[in-house]
């Protein structure tokens, strides 16, 4: 049985050209705004790797939830996605639970790569 060996979460910063900001990034020719997002990678003991770049403008609350839950994944079976999701939901019951999406997509990416199937 495969186990998760490590989870990495990296915050990234980038400039979006032709976007302005009126509270949300919106198209605005000739403008640019600085945004942040994050990337998640889940690695297994057998060398598998699932990856996902969060929403192109992933917010700080989603990042915080992902960072909060990531250490709980180490040593767990990556194929037990429903069990992990239920645990995340219980742990973050007072929040919007958006932070699980990037983790879930990583787990599906890992499974797809293991089984040679696109997700």
PDB file of C-alpha atoms in Angstrom:
ATOM      1  CA  UNK A   1       0.000   0.000   0.000  1.00  0.00           C
ATOM      2  CA  UNK A   2       1.299   3.398  -1.014  1.00  0.00           C
ATOM      3  CA  UNK A   3       1.766   6.067   1.658  1.00  0.00           C
ATOM      4  CA  UNK A   4       2.251   9.811   1.376  1.00  0.00           C
ATOM      5  CA  UNK A   5       5.859  10.700   2.174  1.00  0.00           C
ATOM      6  CA  UNK A   6       5.816  14.477   1.767  1.00  0.00           C
ATOM      7  CA  UNK A   7       3.532  17.373   0.912  1.00  0.00           C
ATOM      8  CA  UNK A   8       4.919  20.639  -0.438  1.00  0.00           C
ATOM      9  CA  UNK A   9       3.007  23.891  -0.709  1.00  0.00           C
ATOM     10  CA  UNK A  10       4.762  26.781  -2.427  1.00  0.00           C
ATOM     11  CA  UNK A  11       3.349  30.286  -2.621  1.00  0.00           C
ATOM     12  CA  UNK A  12       4.105  32.035  -5.895  1.00  0.00           C
ATOM     13  CA  UNK A  13       3.838  35.639  -7.044  1.00  0.00           C
ATOM     14  CA  UNK A  14       3.311  36.789 -10.600  1.00  0.00           C
ATOM     15  CA  UNK A  15       2.184  39.752 -12.644  1.00  0.00           C
ATOM     16  CA  UNK A  16      -1.033  39.441 -14.669  1.00  0.00           C
ATOM     17  CA  UNK A  17      -0.880  41.636 -17.758  1.00  0.00           C
ATOM     18  CA  UNK A  18      -4.020  43.238 -19.165  1.00  0.00           C
ATOM     19  CA  UNK A  19      -5.756  42.903 -15.811  1.00  0.00           C
ATOM     20  CA  UNK A  20      -6.834  45.580 -13.400  1.00  0.00           C
ATOM     21  CA  UNK A  21      -8.363  45.250  -9.973  1.00  0.00           C
ATOM     22  CA  UNK A  22     -11.672  46.590  -8.755  1.00  0.00           C
ATOM     23  CA  UNK A  23     -11.829  44.098  -5.882  1.00  0.00           C
ATOM     24  CA  UNK A  24     -11.388  41.171  -8.275  1.00  0.00           C
ATOM     25  CA  UNK A  25      -9.002  40.769 -11.196  1.00  0.00           C
ATOM     26  CA  UNK A  26     -10.811  41.958 -14.332  1.00  0.00           C
ATOM     27  CA  UNK A  27      -9.685  42.432 -17.931  1.00  0.00           C
ATOM     28  CA  UNK A  28      -8.288  45.893 -18.486  1.00  0.00           C
ATOM     29  CA  UNK A  29      -6.131  46.353 -21.586  1.00  0.00           C
ATOM     30  CA  UNK A  30      -2.713  47.825 -20.876  1.00  0.00           C
ATOM     31  CA  UNK A  31      -2.921  47.338 -17.105  1.00  0.00           C
ATOM     32  CA  UNK A  32      -1.205  44.817 -14.880  1.00  0.00           C
ATOM     33  CA  UNK A  33      -1.557  43.670 -11.293  1.00  0.00           C
ATOM     34  CA  UNK A  34       0.597  41.637  -8.953  1.00  0.00           C
ATOM     35  CA  UNK A  35      -1.080  38.451  -7.755  1.00  0.00           C
ATOM     36  CA  UNK A  36      -0.201  35.506  -5.550  1.00  0.00           C
ATOM     37  CA  UNK A  37      -1.228  31.875  -5.768  1.00  0.00           C
ATOM     38  CA  UNK A  38       0.242  28.549  -4.708  1.00  0.00           C
ATOM     39  CA  UNK A  39       1.322  25.156  -5.978  1.00  0.00           C
ATOM     40  CA  UNK A  40       0.798  21.848  -4.154  1.00  0.00           C
ATOM     41  CA  UNK A  41       2.772  18.630  -4.673  1.00  0.00           C
ATOM     42  CA  UNK A  42       2.135  15.313  -2.908  1.00  0.00           C
ATOM     43  CA  UNK A  43       4.862  12.654  -3.038  1.00  0.00           C
ATOM     44  CA  UNK A  44       4.545   8.969  -2.093  1.00  0.00           C
ATOM     45  CA  UNK A  45       7.089   6.557  -0.662  1.00  0.00           C
ATOM     46  CA  UNK A  46       7.187   4.777  -4.041  1.00  0.00           C
ATOM     47  CA  UNK A  47       8.158   7.957  -5.907  1.00  0.00           C
ATOM     48  CA  UNK A  48       4.712   8.962  -7.178  1.00  0.00           C
ATOM     49  CA  UNK A  49       3.957  12.660  -7.443  1.00  0.00           C
ATOM     50  CA  UNK A  50       0.655  14.502  -7.771  1.00  0.00           C
ATOM     51  CA  UNK A  51       0.708  18.224  -8.556  1.00  0.00           C
ATOM     52  CA  UNK A  52      -1.683  21.131  -8.857  1.00  0.00           C
ATOM     53  CA  UNK A  53      -1.303  24.879  -9.318  1.00  0.00           C
ATOM     54  CA  UNK A  54      -4.159  26.417  -7.326  1.00  0.00           C
ATOM     55  CA  UNK A  55      -6.618  28.902  -8.753  1.00  0.00           C
ATOM     56  CA  UNK A  56      -4.619  31.306 -10.868  1.00  0.00           C
ATOM     57  CA  UNK A  57      -5.178  33.881  -8.156  1.00  0.00           C
ATOM     58  CA  UNK A  58      -5.460  31.525  -5.129  1.00  0.00           C
ATOM     59  CA  UNK A  59      -6.371  33.543  -2.061  1.00  0.00           C
ATOM     60  CA  UNK A  60      -4.727  33.593   1.360  1.00  0.00           C
ATOM     61  CA  UNK A  61      -7.622  31.803   3.125  1.00  0.00           C
ATOM     62  CA  UNK A  62      -7.430  28.856   0.720  1.00  0.00           C
ATOM     63  CA  UNK A  63      -3.642  28.754   1.147  1.00  0.00           C
ATOM     64  CA  UNK A  64      -3.976  28.852   4.946  1.00  0.00           C
ATOM     65  CA  UNK A  65      -6.410  25.915   4.966  1.00  0.00           C
ATOM     66  CA  UNK A  66      -4.186  23.898   2.628  1.00  0.00           C
ATOM     67  CA  UNK A  67      -1.111  24.588   4.781  1.00  0.00           C
ATOM     68  CA  UNK A  68      -3.064  23.708   7.923  1.00  0.00           C
ATOM     69  CA  UNK A  69      -4.125  20.297   6.624  1.00  0.00           C
ATOM     70  CA  UNK A  70      -1.061  19.273   4.571  1.00  0.00           C
ATOM     71  CA  UNK A  71       0.940  17.788   7.504  1.00  0.00           C
ATOM     72  CA  UNK A  72      -1.990  15.448   8.309  1.00  0.00           C
ATOM     73  CA  UNK A  73      -1.512  13.738   4.942  1.00  0.00           C
ATOM     74  CA  UNK A  74       1.973  12.363   5.681  1.00  0.00           C
ATOM     75  CA  UNK A  75       1.855   8.619   6.295  1.00  0.00           C
ATOM     76  CA  UNK A  76      -1.683   8.302   4.905  1.00  0.00           C
ATOM     77  CA  UNK A  77      -2.955   6.245   1.967  1.00  0.00           C
ATOM     78  CA  UNK A  78      -3.395   8.670  -0.979  1.00  0.00           C
ATOM     79  CA  UNK A  79      -6.147   6.491  -2.457  1.00  0.00           C
ATOM     80  CA  UNK A  80      -8.466   7.115   0.508  1.00  0.00           C
ATOM     81  CA  UNK A  81      -9.571  10.452  -0.899  1.00  0.00           C
ATOM     82  CA  UNK A  82     -13.084  10.359   0.563  1.00  0.00           C
ATOM     83  CA  UNK A  83     -11.769   9.642   4.058  1.00  0.00           C
ATOM     84  CA  UNK A  84      -9.282  12.503   3.787  1.00  0.00           C
ATOM     85  CA  UNK A  85     -11.965  14.859   2.460  1.00  0.00           C
ATOM     86  CA  UNK A  86     -14.301  14.032   5.340  1.00  0.00           C
ATOM     87  CA  UNK A  87     -11.524  14.667   7.854  1.00  0.00           C
ATOM     88  CA  UNK A  88     -10.726  18.015   6.213  1.00  0.00           C
ATOM     89  CA  UNK A  89     -14.408  19.014   6.276  1.00  0.00           C
ATOM     90  CA  UNK A  90     -14.672  18.209   9.993  1.00  0.00           C
ATOM     91  CA  UNK A  91     -11.456  20.071  10.799  1.00  0.00           C
ATOM     92  CA  UNK A  92     -12.495  23.155   8.821  1.00  0.00           C
ATOM     93  CA  UNK A  93     -16.228  23.062   9.588  1.00  0.00           C
ATOM     94  CA  UNK A  94     -16.263  26.766  10.525  1.00  0.00           C
ATOM     95  CA  UNK A  95     -14.605  27.816   7.265  1.00  0.00           C
ATOM     96  CA  UNK A  96     -15.479  27.640   3.570  1.00  0.00           C
ATOM     97  CA  UNK A  97     -13.351  24.484   3.012  1.00  0.00           C
ATOM     98  CA  UNK A  98     -11.858  25.751  -0.266  1.00  0.00           C
ATOM     99  CA  UNK A  99      -8.387  24.605   0.830  1.00  0.00           C
ATOM    100  CA  UNK A 100      -9.204  20.961   0.197  1.00  0.00           C
ATOM    101  CA  UNK A 101      -9.704  21.448  -3.545  1.00  0.00           C
ATOM    102  CA  UNK A 102      -5.989  21.762  -4.370  1.00  0.00           C
ATOM    103  CA  UNK A 103      -5.212  18.719  -2.186  1.00  0.00           C
ATOM    104  CA  UNK A 104      -7.981  16.671  -3.808  1.00  0.00           C
ATOM    105  CA  UNK A 105      -6.808  17.534  -7.318  1.00  0.00           C
ATOM    106  CA  UNK A 106      -3.241  16.531  -6.353  1.00  0.00           C
ATOM    107  CA  UNK A 107      -4.513  13.188  -5.084  1.00  0.00           C
ATOM    108  CA  UNK A 108      -6.451  12.629  -8.324  1.00  0.00           C
ATOM    109  CA  UNK A 109      -3.383  13.656 -10.372  1.00  0.00           C
ATOM    110  CA  UNK A 110      -1.315  11.130  -8.433  1.00  0.00           C
ATOM    111  CA  UNK A 111      -3.906   8.375  -9.035  1.00  0.00           C
ATOM    112  CA  UNK A 112      -4.165   9.239 -12.726  1.00  0.00           C
ATOM    113  CA  UNK A 113      -0.391   9.014 -13.139  1.00  0.00           C
ATOM    114  CA  UNK A 114      -0.257   5.696 -11.249  1.00  0.00           C
ATOM    115  CA  UNK A 115      -2.959   4.169 -13.441  1.00  0.00           C
ATOM    116  CA  UNK A 116      -1.849   5.819 -16.699  1.00  0.00           C
ATOM    117  CA  UNK A 117      -5.183   7.604 -17.062  1.00  0.00           C
ATOM    118  CA  UNK A 118      -5.816  11.326 -17.577  1.00  0.00           C
ATOM    119  CA  UNK A 119      -7.894  13.159 -14.990  1.00  0.00           C
TER     120      UNK A 119
END
